[in-house]
Coordinates of C-alpha atoms and ligand atoms in Angstrom, one line a residue:
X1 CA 0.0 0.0 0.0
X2 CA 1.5 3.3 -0.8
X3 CA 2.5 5.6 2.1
X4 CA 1.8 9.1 2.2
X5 CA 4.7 11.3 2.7
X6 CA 5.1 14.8 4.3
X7 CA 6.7 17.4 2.0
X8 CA 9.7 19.4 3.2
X9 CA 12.2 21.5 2.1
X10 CA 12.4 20.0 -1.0
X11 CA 12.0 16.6 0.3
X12 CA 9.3 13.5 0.4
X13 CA 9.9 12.7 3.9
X14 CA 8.7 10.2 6.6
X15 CA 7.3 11.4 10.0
X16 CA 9.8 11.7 12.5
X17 CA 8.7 9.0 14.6
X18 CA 7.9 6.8 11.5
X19 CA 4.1 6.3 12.5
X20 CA 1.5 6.4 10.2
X21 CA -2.7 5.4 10.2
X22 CA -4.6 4.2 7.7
X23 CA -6.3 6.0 4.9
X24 CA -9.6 5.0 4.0
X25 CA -11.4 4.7 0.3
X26 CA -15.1 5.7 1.4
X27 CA -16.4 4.5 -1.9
X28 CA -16.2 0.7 -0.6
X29 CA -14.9 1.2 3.3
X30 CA -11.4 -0.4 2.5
X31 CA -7.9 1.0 3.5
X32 CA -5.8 2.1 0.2
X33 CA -2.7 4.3 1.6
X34 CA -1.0 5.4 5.2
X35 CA -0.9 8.8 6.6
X36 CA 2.1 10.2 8.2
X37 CA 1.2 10.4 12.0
X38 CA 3.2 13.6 12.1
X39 CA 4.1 15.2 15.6
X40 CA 5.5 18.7 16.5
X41 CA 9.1 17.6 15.5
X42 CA 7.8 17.8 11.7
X43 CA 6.6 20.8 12.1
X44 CA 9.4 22.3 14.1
X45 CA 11.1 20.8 11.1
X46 CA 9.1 22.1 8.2
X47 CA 8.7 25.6 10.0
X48 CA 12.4 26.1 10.6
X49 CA 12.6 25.1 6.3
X50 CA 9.5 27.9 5.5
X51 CA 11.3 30.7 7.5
X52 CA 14.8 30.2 5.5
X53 CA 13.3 29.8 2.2
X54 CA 11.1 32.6 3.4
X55 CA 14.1 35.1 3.3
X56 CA 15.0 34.5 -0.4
X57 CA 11.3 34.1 -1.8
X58 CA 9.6 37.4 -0.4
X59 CA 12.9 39.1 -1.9
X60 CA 12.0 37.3 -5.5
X61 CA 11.1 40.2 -7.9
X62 CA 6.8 39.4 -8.2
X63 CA 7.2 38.3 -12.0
X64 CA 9.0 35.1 -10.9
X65 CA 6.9 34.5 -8.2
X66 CA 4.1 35.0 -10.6
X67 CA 6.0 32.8 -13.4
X68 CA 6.3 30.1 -10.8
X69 CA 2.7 30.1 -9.5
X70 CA 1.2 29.6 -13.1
X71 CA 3.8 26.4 -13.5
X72 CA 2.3 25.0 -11.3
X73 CA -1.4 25.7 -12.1
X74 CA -0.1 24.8 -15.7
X75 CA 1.8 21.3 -13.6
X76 CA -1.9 20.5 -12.1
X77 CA -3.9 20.8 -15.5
X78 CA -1.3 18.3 -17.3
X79 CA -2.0 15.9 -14.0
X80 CA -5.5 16.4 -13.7
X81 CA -6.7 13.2 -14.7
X82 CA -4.9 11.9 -12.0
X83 CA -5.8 14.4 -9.5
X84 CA -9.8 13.7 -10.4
X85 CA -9.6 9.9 -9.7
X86 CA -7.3 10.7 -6.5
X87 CA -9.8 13.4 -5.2
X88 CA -12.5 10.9 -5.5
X89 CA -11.0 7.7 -4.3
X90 CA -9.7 9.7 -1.1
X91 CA -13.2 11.8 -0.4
X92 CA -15.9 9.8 -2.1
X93 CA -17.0 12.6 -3.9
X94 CA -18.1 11.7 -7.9
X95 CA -15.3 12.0 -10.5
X96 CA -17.7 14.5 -12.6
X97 CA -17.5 16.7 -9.2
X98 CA -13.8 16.3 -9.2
X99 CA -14.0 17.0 -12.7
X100 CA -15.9 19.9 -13.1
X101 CA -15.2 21.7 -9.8
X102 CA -12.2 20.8 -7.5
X103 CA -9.3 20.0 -9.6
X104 CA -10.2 23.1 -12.1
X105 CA -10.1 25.2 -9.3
X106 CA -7.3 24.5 -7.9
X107 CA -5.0 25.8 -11.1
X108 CA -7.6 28.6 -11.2
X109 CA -6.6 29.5 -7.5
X110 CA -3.1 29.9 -8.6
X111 CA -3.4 31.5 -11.7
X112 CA -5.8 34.5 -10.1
X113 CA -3.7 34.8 -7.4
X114 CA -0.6 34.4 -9.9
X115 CA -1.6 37.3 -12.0
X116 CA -3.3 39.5 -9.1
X117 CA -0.1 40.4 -7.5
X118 CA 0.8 41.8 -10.9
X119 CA -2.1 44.0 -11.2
X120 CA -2.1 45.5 -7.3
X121 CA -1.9 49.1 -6.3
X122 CA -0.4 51.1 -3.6
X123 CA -1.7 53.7 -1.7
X124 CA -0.3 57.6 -1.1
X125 CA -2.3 60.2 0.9
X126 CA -0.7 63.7 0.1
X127 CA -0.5 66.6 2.9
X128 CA -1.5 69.5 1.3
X129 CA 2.6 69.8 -0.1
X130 CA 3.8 69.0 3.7
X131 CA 4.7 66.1 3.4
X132 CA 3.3 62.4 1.7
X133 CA 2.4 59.0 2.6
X134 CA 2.8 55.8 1.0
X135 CA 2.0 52.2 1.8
X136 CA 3.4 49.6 0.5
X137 CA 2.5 45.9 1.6
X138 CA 4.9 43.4 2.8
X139 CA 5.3 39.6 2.5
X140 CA 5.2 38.4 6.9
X141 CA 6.5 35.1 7.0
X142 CA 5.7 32.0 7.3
X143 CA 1.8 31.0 6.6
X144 CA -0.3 28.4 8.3
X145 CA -2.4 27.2 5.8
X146 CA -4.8 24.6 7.3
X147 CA -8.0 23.0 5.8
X148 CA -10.7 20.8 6.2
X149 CA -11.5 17.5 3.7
X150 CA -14.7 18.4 1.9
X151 CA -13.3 20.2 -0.9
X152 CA -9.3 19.0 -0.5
X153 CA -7.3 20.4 -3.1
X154 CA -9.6 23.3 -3.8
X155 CA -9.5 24.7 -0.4
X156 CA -5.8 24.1 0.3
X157 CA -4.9 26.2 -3.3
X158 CA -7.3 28.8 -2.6
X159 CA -5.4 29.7 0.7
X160 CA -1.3 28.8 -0.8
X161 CA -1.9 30.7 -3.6
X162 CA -2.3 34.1 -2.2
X163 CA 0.3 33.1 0.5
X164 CA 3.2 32.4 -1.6
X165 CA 1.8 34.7 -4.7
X166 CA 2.6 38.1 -2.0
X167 CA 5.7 36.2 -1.0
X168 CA 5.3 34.6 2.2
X169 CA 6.7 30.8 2.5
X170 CA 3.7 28.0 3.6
X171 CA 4.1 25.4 6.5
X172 CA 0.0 23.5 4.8
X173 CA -1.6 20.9 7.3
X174 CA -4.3 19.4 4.8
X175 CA -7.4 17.0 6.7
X176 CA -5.9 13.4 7.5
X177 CA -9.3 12.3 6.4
X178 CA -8.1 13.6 2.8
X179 CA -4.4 13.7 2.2
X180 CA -3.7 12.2 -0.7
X181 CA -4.2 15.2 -3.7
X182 CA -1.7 17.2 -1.4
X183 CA 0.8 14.8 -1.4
X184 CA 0.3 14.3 -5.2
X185 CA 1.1 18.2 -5.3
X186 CA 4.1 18.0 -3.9
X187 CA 5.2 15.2 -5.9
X188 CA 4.7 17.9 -8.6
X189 CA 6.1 20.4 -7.1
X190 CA 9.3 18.8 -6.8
X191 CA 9.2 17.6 -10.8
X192 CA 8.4 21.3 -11.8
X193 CA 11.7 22.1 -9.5
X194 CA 9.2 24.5 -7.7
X195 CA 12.0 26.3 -4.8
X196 CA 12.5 24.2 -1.4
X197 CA 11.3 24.9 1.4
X198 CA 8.4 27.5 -0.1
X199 CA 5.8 25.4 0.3
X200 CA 5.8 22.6 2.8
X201 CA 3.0 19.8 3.5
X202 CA 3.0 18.3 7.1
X203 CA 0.2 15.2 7.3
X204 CA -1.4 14.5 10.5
X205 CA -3.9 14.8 13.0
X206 CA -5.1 18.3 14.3
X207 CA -4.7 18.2 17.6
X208 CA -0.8 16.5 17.1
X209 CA -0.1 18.5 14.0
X210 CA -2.3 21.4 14.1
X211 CA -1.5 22.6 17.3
X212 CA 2.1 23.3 17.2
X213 CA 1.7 24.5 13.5
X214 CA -0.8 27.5 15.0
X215 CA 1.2 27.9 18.2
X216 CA 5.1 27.9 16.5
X217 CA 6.1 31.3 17.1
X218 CA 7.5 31.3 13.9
X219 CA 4.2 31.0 12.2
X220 CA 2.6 34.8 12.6
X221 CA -0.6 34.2 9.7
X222 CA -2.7 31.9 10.4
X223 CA -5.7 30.5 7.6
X224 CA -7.8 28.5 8.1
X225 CA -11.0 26.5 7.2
X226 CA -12.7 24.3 8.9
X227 CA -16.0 23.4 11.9
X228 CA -16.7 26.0 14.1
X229 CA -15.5 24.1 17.0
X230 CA -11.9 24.1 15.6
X231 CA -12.0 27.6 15.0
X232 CA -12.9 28.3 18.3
X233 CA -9.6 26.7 19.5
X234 CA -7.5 27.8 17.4
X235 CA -8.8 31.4 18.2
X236 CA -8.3 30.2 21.7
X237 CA -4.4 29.5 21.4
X238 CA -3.7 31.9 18.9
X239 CA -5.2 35.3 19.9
X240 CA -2.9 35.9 23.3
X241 CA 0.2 35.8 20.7
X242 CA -1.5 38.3 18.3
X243 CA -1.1 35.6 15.2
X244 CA -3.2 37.3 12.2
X245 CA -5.8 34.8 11.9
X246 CA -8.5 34.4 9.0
X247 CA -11.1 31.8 10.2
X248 CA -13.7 30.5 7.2
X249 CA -16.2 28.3 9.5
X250 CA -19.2 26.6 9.0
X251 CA -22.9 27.8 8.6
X252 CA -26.5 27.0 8.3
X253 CA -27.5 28.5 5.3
X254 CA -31.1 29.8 4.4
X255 CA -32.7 29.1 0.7
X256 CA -35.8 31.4 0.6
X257 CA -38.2 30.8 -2.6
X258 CA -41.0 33.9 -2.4
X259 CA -43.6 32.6 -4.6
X260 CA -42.9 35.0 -7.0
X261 CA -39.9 33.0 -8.2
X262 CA -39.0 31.3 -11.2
X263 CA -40.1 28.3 -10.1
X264 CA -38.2 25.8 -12.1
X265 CA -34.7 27.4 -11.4
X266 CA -35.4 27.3 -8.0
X267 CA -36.3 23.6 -7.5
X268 CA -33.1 23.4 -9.4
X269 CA -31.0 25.2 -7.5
X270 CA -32.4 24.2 -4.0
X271 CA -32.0 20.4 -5.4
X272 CA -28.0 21.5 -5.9
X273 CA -27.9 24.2 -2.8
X274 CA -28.5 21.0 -0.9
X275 CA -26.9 17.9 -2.1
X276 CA -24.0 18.8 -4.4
X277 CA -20.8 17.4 -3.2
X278 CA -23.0 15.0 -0.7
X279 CA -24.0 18.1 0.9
X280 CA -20.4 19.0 2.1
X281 CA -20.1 22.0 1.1
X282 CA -20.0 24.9 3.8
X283 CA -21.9 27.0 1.4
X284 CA -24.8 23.9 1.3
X285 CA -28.8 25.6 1.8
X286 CA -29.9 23.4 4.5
X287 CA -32.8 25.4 5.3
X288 CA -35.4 25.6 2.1
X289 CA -37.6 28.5 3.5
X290 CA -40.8 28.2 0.8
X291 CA -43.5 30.6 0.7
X292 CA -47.0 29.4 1.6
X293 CA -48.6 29.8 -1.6
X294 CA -46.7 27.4 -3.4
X295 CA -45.3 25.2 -0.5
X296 CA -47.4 21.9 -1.4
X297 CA -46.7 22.6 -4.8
X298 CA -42.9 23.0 -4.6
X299 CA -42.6 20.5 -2.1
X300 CA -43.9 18.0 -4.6
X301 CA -42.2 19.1 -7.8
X302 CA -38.7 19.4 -5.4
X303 CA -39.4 15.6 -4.0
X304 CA -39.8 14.5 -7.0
X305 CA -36.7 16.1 -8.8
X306 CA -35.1 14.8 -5.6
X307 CA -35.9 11.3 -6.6
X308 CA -34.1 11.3 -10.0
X309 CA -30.9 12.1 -7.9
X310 CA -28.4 8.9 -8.4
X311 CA -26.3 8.1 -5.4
X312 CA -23.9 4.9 -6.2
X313 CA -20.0 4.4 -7.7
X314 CA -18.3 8.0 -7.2
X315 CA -16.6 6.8 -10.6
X316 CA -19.6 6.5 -13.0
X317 CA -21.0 9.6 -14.8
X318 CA -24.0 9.0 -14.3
X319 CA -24.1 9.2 -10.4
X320 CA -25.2 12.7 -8.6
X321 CA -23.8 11.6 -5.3
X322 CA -20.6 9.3 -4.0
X323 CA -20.2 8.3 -1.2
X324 CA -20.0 10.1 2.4
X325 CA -16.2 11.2 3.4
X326 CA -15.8 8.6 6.5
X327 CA -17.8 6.0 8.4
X328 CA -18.1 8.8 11.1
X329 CA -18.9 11.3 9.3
X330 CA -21.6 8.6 7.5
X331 CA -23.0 8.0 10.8
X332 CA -23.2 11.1 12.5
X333 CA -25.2 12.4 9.8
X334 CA -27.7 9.1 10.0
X335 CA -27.4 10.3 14.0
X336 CA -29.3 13.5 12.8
X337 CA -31.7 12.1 10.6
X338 CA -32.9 9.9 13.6
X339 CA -33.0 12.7 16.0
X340 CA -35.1 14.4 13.3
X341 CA -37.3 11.5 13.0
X342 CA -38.0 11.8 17.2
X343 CA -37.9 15.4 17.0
X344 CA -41.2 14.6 15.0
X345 CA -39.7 15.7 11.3
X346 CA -41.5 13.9 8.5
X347 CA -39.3 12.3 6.0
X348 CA -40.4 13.3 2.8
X349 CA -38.0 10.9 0.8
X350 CA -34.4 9.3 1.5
X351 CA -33.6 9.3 5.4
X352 CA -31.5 6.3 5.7
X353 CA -28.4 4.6 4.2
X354 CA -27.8 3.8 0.7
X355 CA -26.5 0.1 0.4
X356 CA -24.7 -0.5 -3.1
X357 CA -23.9 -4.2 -3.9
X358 CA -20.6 -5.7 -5.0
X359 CA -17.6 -4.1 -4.0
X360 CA -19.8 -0.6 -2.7
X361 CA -21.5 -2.5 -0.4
X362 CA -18.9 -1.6 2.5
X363 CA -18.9 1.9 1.4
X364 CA -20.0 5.0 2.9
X365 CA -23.5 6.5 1.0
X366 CA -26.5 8.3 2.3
X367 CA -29.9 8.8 0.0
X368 CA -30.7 12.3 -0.2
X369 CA -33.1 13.0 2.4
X370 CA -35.8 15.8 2.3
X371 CA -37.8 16.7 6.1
X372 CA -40.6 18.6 6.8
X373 CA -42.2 19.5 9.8
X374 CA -39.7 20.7 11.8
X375 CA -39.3 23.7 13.5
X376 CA -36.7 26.5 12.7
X377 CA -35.7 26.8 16.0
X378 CA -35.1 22.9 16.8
X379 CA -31.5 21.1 16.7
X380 CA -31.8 19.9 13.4
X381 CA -32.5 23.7 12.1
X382 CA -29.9 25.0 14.3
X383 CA -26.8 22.4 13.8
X384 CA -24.9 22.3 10.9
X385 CA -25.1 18.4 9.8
X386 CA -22.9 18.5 7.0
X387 CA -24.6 15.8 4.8
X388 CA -27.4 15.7 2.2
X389 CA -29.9 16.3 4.1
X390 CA -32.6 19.7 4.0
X391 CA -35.3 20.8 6.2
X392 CA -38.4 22.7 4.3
X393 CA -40.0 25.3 6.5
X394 CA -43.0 27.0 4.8
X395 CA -43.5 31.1 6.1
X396 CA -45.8 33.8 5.2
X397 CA -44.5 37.2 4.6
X398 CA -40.7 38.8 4.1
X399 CA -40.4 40.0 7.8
X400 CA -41.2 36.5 9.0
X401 CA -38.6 34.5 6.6
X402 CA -36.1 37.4 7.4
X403 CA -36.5 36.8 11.2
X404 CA -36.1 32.8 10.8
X405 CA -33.5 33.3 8.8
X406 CA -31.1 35.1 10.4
X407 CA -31.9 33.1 13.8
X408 CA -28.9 30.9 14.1
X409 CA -25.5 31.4 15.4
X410 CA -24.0 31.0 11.8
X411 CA -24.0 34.0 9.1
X412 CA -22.1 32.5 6.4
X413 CA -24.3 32.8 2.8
X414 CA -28.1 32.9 1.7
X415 CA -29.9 32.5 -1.1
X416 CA -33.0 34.5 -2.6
X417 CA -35.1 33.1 -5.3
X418 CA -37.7 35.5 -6.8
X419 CA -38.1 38.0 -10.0
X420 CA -39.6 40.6 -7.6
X421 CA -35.8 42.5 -7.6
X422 CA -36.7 45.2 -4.9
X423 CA -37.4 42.2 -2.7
X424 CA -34.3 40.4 -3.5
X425 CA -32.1 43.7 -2.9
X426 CA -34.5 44.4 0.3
X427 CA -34.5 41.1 1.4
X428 CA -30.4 40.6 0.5
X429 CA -29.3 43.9 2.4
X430 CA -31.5 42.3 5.8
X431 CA -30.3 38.6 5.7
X432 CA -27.1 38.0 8.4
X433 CA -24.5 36.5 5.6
X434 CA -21.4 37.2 4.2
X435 CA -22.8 35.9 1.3
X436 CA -25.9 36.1 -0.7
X437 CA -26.7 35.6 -3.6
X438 CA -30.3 36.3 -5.8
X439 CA -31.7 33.5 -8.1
X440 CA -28.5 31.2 -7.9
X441 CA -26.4 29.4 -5.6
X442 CA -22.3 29.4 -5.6
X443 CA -21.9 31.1 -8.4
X444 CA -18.1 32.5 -7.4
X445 CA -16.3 35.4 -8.5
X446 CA -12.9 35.2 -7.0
X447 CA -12.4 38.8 -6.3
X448 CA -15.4 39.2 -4.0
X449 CA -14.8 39.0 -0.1
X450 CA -15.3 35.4 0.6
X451 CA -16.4 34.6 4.4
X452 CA -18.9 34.2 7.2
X453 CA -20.5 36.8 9.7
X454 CA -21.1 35.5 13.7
X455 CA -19.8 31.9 14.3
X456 CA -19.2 31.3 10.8
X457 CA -15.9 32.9 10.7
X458 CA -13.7 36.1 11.0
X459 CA -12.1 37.6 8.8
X460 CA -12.6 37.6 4.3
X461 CA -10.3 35.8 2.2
X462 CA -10.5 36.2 -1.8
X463 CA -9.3 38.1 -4.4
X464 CA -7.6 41.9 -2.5
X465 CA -9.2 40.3 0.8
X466 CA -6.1 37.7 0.3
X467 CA -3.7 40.1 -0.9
X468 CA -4.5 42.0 2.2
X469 CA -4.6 39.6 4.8
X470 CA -1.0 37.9 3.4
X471 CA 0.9 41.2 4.2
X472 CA 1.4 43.7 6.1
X473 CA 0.7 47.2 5.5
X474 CA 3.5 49.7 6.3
X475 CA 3.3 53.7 5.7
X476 CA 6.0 55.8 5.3
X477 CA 5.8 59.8 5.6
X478 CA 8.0 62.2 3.5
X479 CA 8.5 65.9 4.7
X480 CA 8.4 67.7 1.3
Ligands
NDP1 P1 -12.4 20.5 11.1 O1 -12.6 21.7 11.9 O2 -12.6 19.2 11.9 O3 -11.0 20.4 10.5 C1 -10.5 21.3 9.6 C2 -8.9 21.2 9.6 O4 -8.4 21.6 10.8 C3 -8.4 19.8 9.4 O5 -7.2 19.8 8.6 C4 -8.2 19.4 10.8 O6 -7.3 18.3 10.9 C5 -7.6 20.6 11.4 N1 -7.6 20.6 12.8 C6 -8.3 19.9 13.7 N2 -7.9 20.3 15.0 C7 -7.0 21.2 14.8 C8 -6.2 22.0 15.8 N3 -6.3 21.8 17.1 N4 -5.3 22.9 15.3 C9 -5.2 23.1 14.0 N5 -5.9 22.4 13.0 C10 -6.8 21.5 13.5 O7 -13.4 20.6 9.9 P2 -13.7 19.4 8.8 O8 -12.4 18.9 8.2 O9 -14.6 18.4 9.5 O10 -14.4 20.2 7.7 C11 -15.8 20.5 7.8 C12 -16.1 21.9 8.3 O11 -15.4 22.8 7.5 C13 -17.5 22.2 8.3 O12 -17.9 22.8 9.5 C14 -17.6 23.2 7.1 O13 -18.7 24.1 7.3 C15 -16.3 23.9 7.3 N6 -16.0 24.6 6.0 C16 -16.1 25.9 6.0 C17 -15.8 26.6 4.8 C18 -15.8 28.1 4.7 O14 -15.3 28.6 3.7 N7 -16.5 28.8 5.6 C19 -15.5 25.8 3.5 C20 -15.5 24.4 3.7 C21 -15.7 23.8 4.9 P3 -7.9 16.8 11.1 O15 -8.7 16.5 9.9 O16 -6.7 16.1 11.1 O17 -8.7 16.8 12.3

C-alpha cells in the first residue's frame, strides 16, 4: 500500500517517529494508503525550512513568483486526470464533481492569485505639499495554511496561492481524512523544481499537527477553514500571541423561494444548494424556506426532482452523489436524521443509508433526504449536519422569513429566489450573511470578499481580501 509522505524542504519525507494510520477509500470502506502520524518535530522541522526559504522568496522580484505560481497551475492541469480519480478515491466525492469543480479550481486559484499580485496598487495620501504617505504591503513570514477535507485540493490552493503569490513561504496541514491530492502536489512540485522549502505539506492529525503549527512562534498568519468548533480553538491558542488569523467556518445557510420566483430554477437550484458534493459543502442551503402559496406545490415538484438524484459508484457519470467522506462522518449524519425522526420531522423521501452491492456494499453513502415539519428553532435547524440532508420550512411574509432566517448562530451565505428585484435587494441587504446571492447558488467570482459573519468565521479571504490579509501594510511619511 502506498504511504503518504510529508513534504519538506524540498524533500518527500517520513514522519519523525515513522508512525503512520490508515487511509480509507469511502467509496467501498477499504484502507488504500497510510498517513504520516506527524508530531510537532515535523513541524518544528518544516517551520524552521519555511522561515529560510522565506528570506529569499519574499525578496524574488513578483514576476518570478508569478511565473512560478502559473507552473504549477499549468503542472496541475497536465496531472489532472490523476488528480480527479485521487480526489474521489480519497473523499468519495463523484469523478464528474472532481472533474468539473475541484481539480479546475485548484489551477484557477493559482493562476488568479498568480496574476493579481501583478495587477495590485499602492496607496499615497498627500498633505496639502507637507509632506506624503505611501503604503506599500509586505510579505510576513511564514503561513499556516490549514484545511478541512470536503473540498481537498480546492480549499488548500485557494489559501497557498495568495500566501506564496505576496511572497510569504507555507508550512500547509491538509485534513488526515483527505491527504492524498496534497501529497500528489508536492510530488509535482518537486518535478516542476518549484523552490525548497516554499511550500511545505506536514500530514497528521489536528490536535498532534495542528496545534504546534498555530502555536510555533515562527508562524505569525494563520488561515484556516474548517468546523466552528476548531475555530474556536484555534482562536483560543492563537489570539494571546496576536497571530493574524482568518477563520472560514461553518454555517447554516437559508434558501428562501417567495412565490414570486421562477419556479423551475429554484427547485433546481435548491435540489444543488442541498446535495451537491453529498451536501459537504459549507456553502450547502440546509434550510429551504418556501413561501406558503406554493409550498405543497414546490414540495412536490422538489421531492420528485429529488428522486431522480443517483447516489452509487463516485466513478460512474451518471451518479449525482458518491459516497460520504468517512464511516463517522456517514453515521453522524444518519445520527441527525434519527433525531429528526424523534424530534417529530416527517421524512419526505431518503432518510437512511444507501447500500450498493458488489464491492460498494462496505462503502459510505446516504440517499438524499428531504424533512418537513420541523421547526426553525429545533436542533436539526440549528446544527450544521454536513450531509445531504434539508429541512423545508413554509412562512408567510418577508419580515417573518427574514426573522427565521437570520436566527442561528452562523452567518455564512443565503440564497434569494424571486423576480420581484426590490425584494431580492431588500430582502439581500437584511439577511445576516457574508454571502448572498439572488436566483443562484455558488456562483463564485474570485475577487469578492469570501467569508462568514457571527460563528461562521472572522475575517474575508479572496481576491484583494487575500492580498490583504498575506501582508502587512506599512506607511511611510516624506517631509516635502
Ligand atoms: P475540522 O474543523 O474538523 O478540520 C479542519 C482542519 O483543521 C483539518 O485539517 C483538521 O485536521 C484541522 N484541525 C483539527 N484540529 C486542529 C487543531 N487543534 N489545530 C489546527 N488544526 C486542526 O473541519 P472538517 O475537516 O470536518 O471540515 C468540515 C467543516 O469545515 C464544516 O464545518 C464546514 O462548514 C467547514 N468549512 C467551511 C468553509 C468556509 O469557507 N467557511 C468551507 C469548507 C468547509 P484533522 O482533519 O486532522 O482533524
Amino acid at each position: 500500500m502506498e504511504k503518504i509522505l510529508n513534504y519538506i524542504n524540498g524533500e518527500l519525507l517520513e514522519p519523525s517517529n515513522r508512525s503512520y494510520f490508515e487511509n480509507y477509500n469511502p467509496s467501498n470502506g477499504s484502507v488504500y494508503s497510510w498517513v504520516p502520524d506527524s508530531d510537532e518535530s515535523d513541524i518544528k522541522l518544516a517551520v524552521g525550512a519555511a522561515k529560510e526559504a522565506f528570506k529569499s522568496w519574499s525578496k524574488t522580484p513578483k514576476q518570478e513568483r508569478s511565473n512560478l505560481l502559473l507552473k504549477l497551475a499549468d503542472a496541475i492541469e497536465e496531472n489532472s486526470e490523476e488528480l480527479i480519480r485521487a480526489e474521489s478515491r480519497d473523499n468519495g466525492k463523484t469523478e464528474t464533481q472532481a472533474r468539473n469543480v475541484d481539480i479546475p479550481r485548484a489551477s484557477t486559484n493559482l493562476r488568479f492569485f498568480a496574476t493579481a499580485i501583478l495587477h495590485d496598487h499602492s496607496e499615497l495620501h498627500e498633505m496639502d505639499g507637507d509632506a506624503l504617505n505611501y503604503t506599500s504591503r509586505q510579505a510576513i513570514g511564514v503561513a499556516a495554511c490549514i484545511s478541512p477535507w470536503n473540498l481537498p485540493l480546492y480549499l488548500l490552493t485557494w489559501k497557498i496561492a495568495p500566501a506564496l503569490a505576496t511572497g510569504n513561504t507555507v508550512v500547509a496541514k491538509p485534513s488526515e481524512i483527505t491527504p492524498m491530492t496534497a501529497f500528489l502536489l508536492s510530488k509535482i512540485c518537486i518535478e516542476i523544481g518549484f523552490p525548497k522549502g516554499v511550500l511545505n505539506i506536514v500530514h497528521g492529525y489536528g490536535s498532534k499537527v495542528g496545534d504546534p503549527l498555530t502555536t510555533h512562534p515562527d508562524t505569525p498568519i494563520i488561515s484556516f477553514t474548517g468546523g466552528t468548533q476548531t475555530g474556536k480553538h484555534i482562536a483560543a491558542l492563537t489570539a494571546p500571541m496576536f497571530k493574524k488569523t482568518s477563520l472560514e467556518l461553518g454555517g447554516k445557510n437559508p434558501n428562501i423561494v417567495f412565490a414570486d420566483a421562477d419556479f423551475n430554477q429554484a427547485i433546481d437550484m435548491a435540489a444543488k444548494a442541498a446535495f451537491s458534493n453529498q451536501g459537504q459543502i459549507c456553502l450547502c442551503g440546509s434550510r429551504l424556506f418556501i413561501q406558503k402559496e406554493i409550498y405543497h406545490s414546490f414540495k412536490d415538484a422538489f421531492v420528485q426532482k429529488v428522486s431522480a438524484l443517483k447516489v452509487g459508484d463516485p466513478k460512474a457519470n451518471e451518479n449525482d452523489l458518491g459516497a460520504m467522506v468517512s464511516e463517522t462522518h456517514m453515521k453522524k449524519v444518519l445520527g441527525k436524521i434519527e433525531e429528526a425522526k424523534k424530534l417529530g420531522g416527517k421524512i419526505l423521501i431518503g432518510g437512511e443509508r444507501a447500500i450498493l452491492g458488489g464491492e460498494l456494499r462496505n462503502g459510505y453513502y446516504i440517499r438524499p433526504t428531504v424533512i418537513e415539519g420541523l421547526s426553525n428553532d429545533c436542533t436539526i435547524n440549528q446544527e450544521e449536519i454536513f450531509g445531504p440532508v434539508v429541512c423545508l420550512i413554509p412562512f408567510e411574509t418577508e419580515e417573518e422569513v427574514i426573522e427565521m432566517a437570520n436566527a442561528t448562530k452562523y452567518g455564512l451565505s443565503a440564497s434569494i429566489f424571486t423576480e420581484n428585484i426590490g425584494r431580492g435587494h431588500r430582502v439581500a441587504a437584511n439577511i445576516d450573511a457574508g454571502i448572498v446571492w439572488i436566483n443562484t447558488w455558488i456562483t463564485r467570482d474570485l475577487r469578492i470578499p469570501f467569508g462568514g459573519m457571527k460563528q461562521s468565521g472572522l475575517g474575508r479571504e479572496g481576491g484583494f481580501k487575500s492580498l490583504q490579509f498575506f501582508t502587512e501594510p506599512k506607511n511611510v511619511c516624506v517631509k516635502i
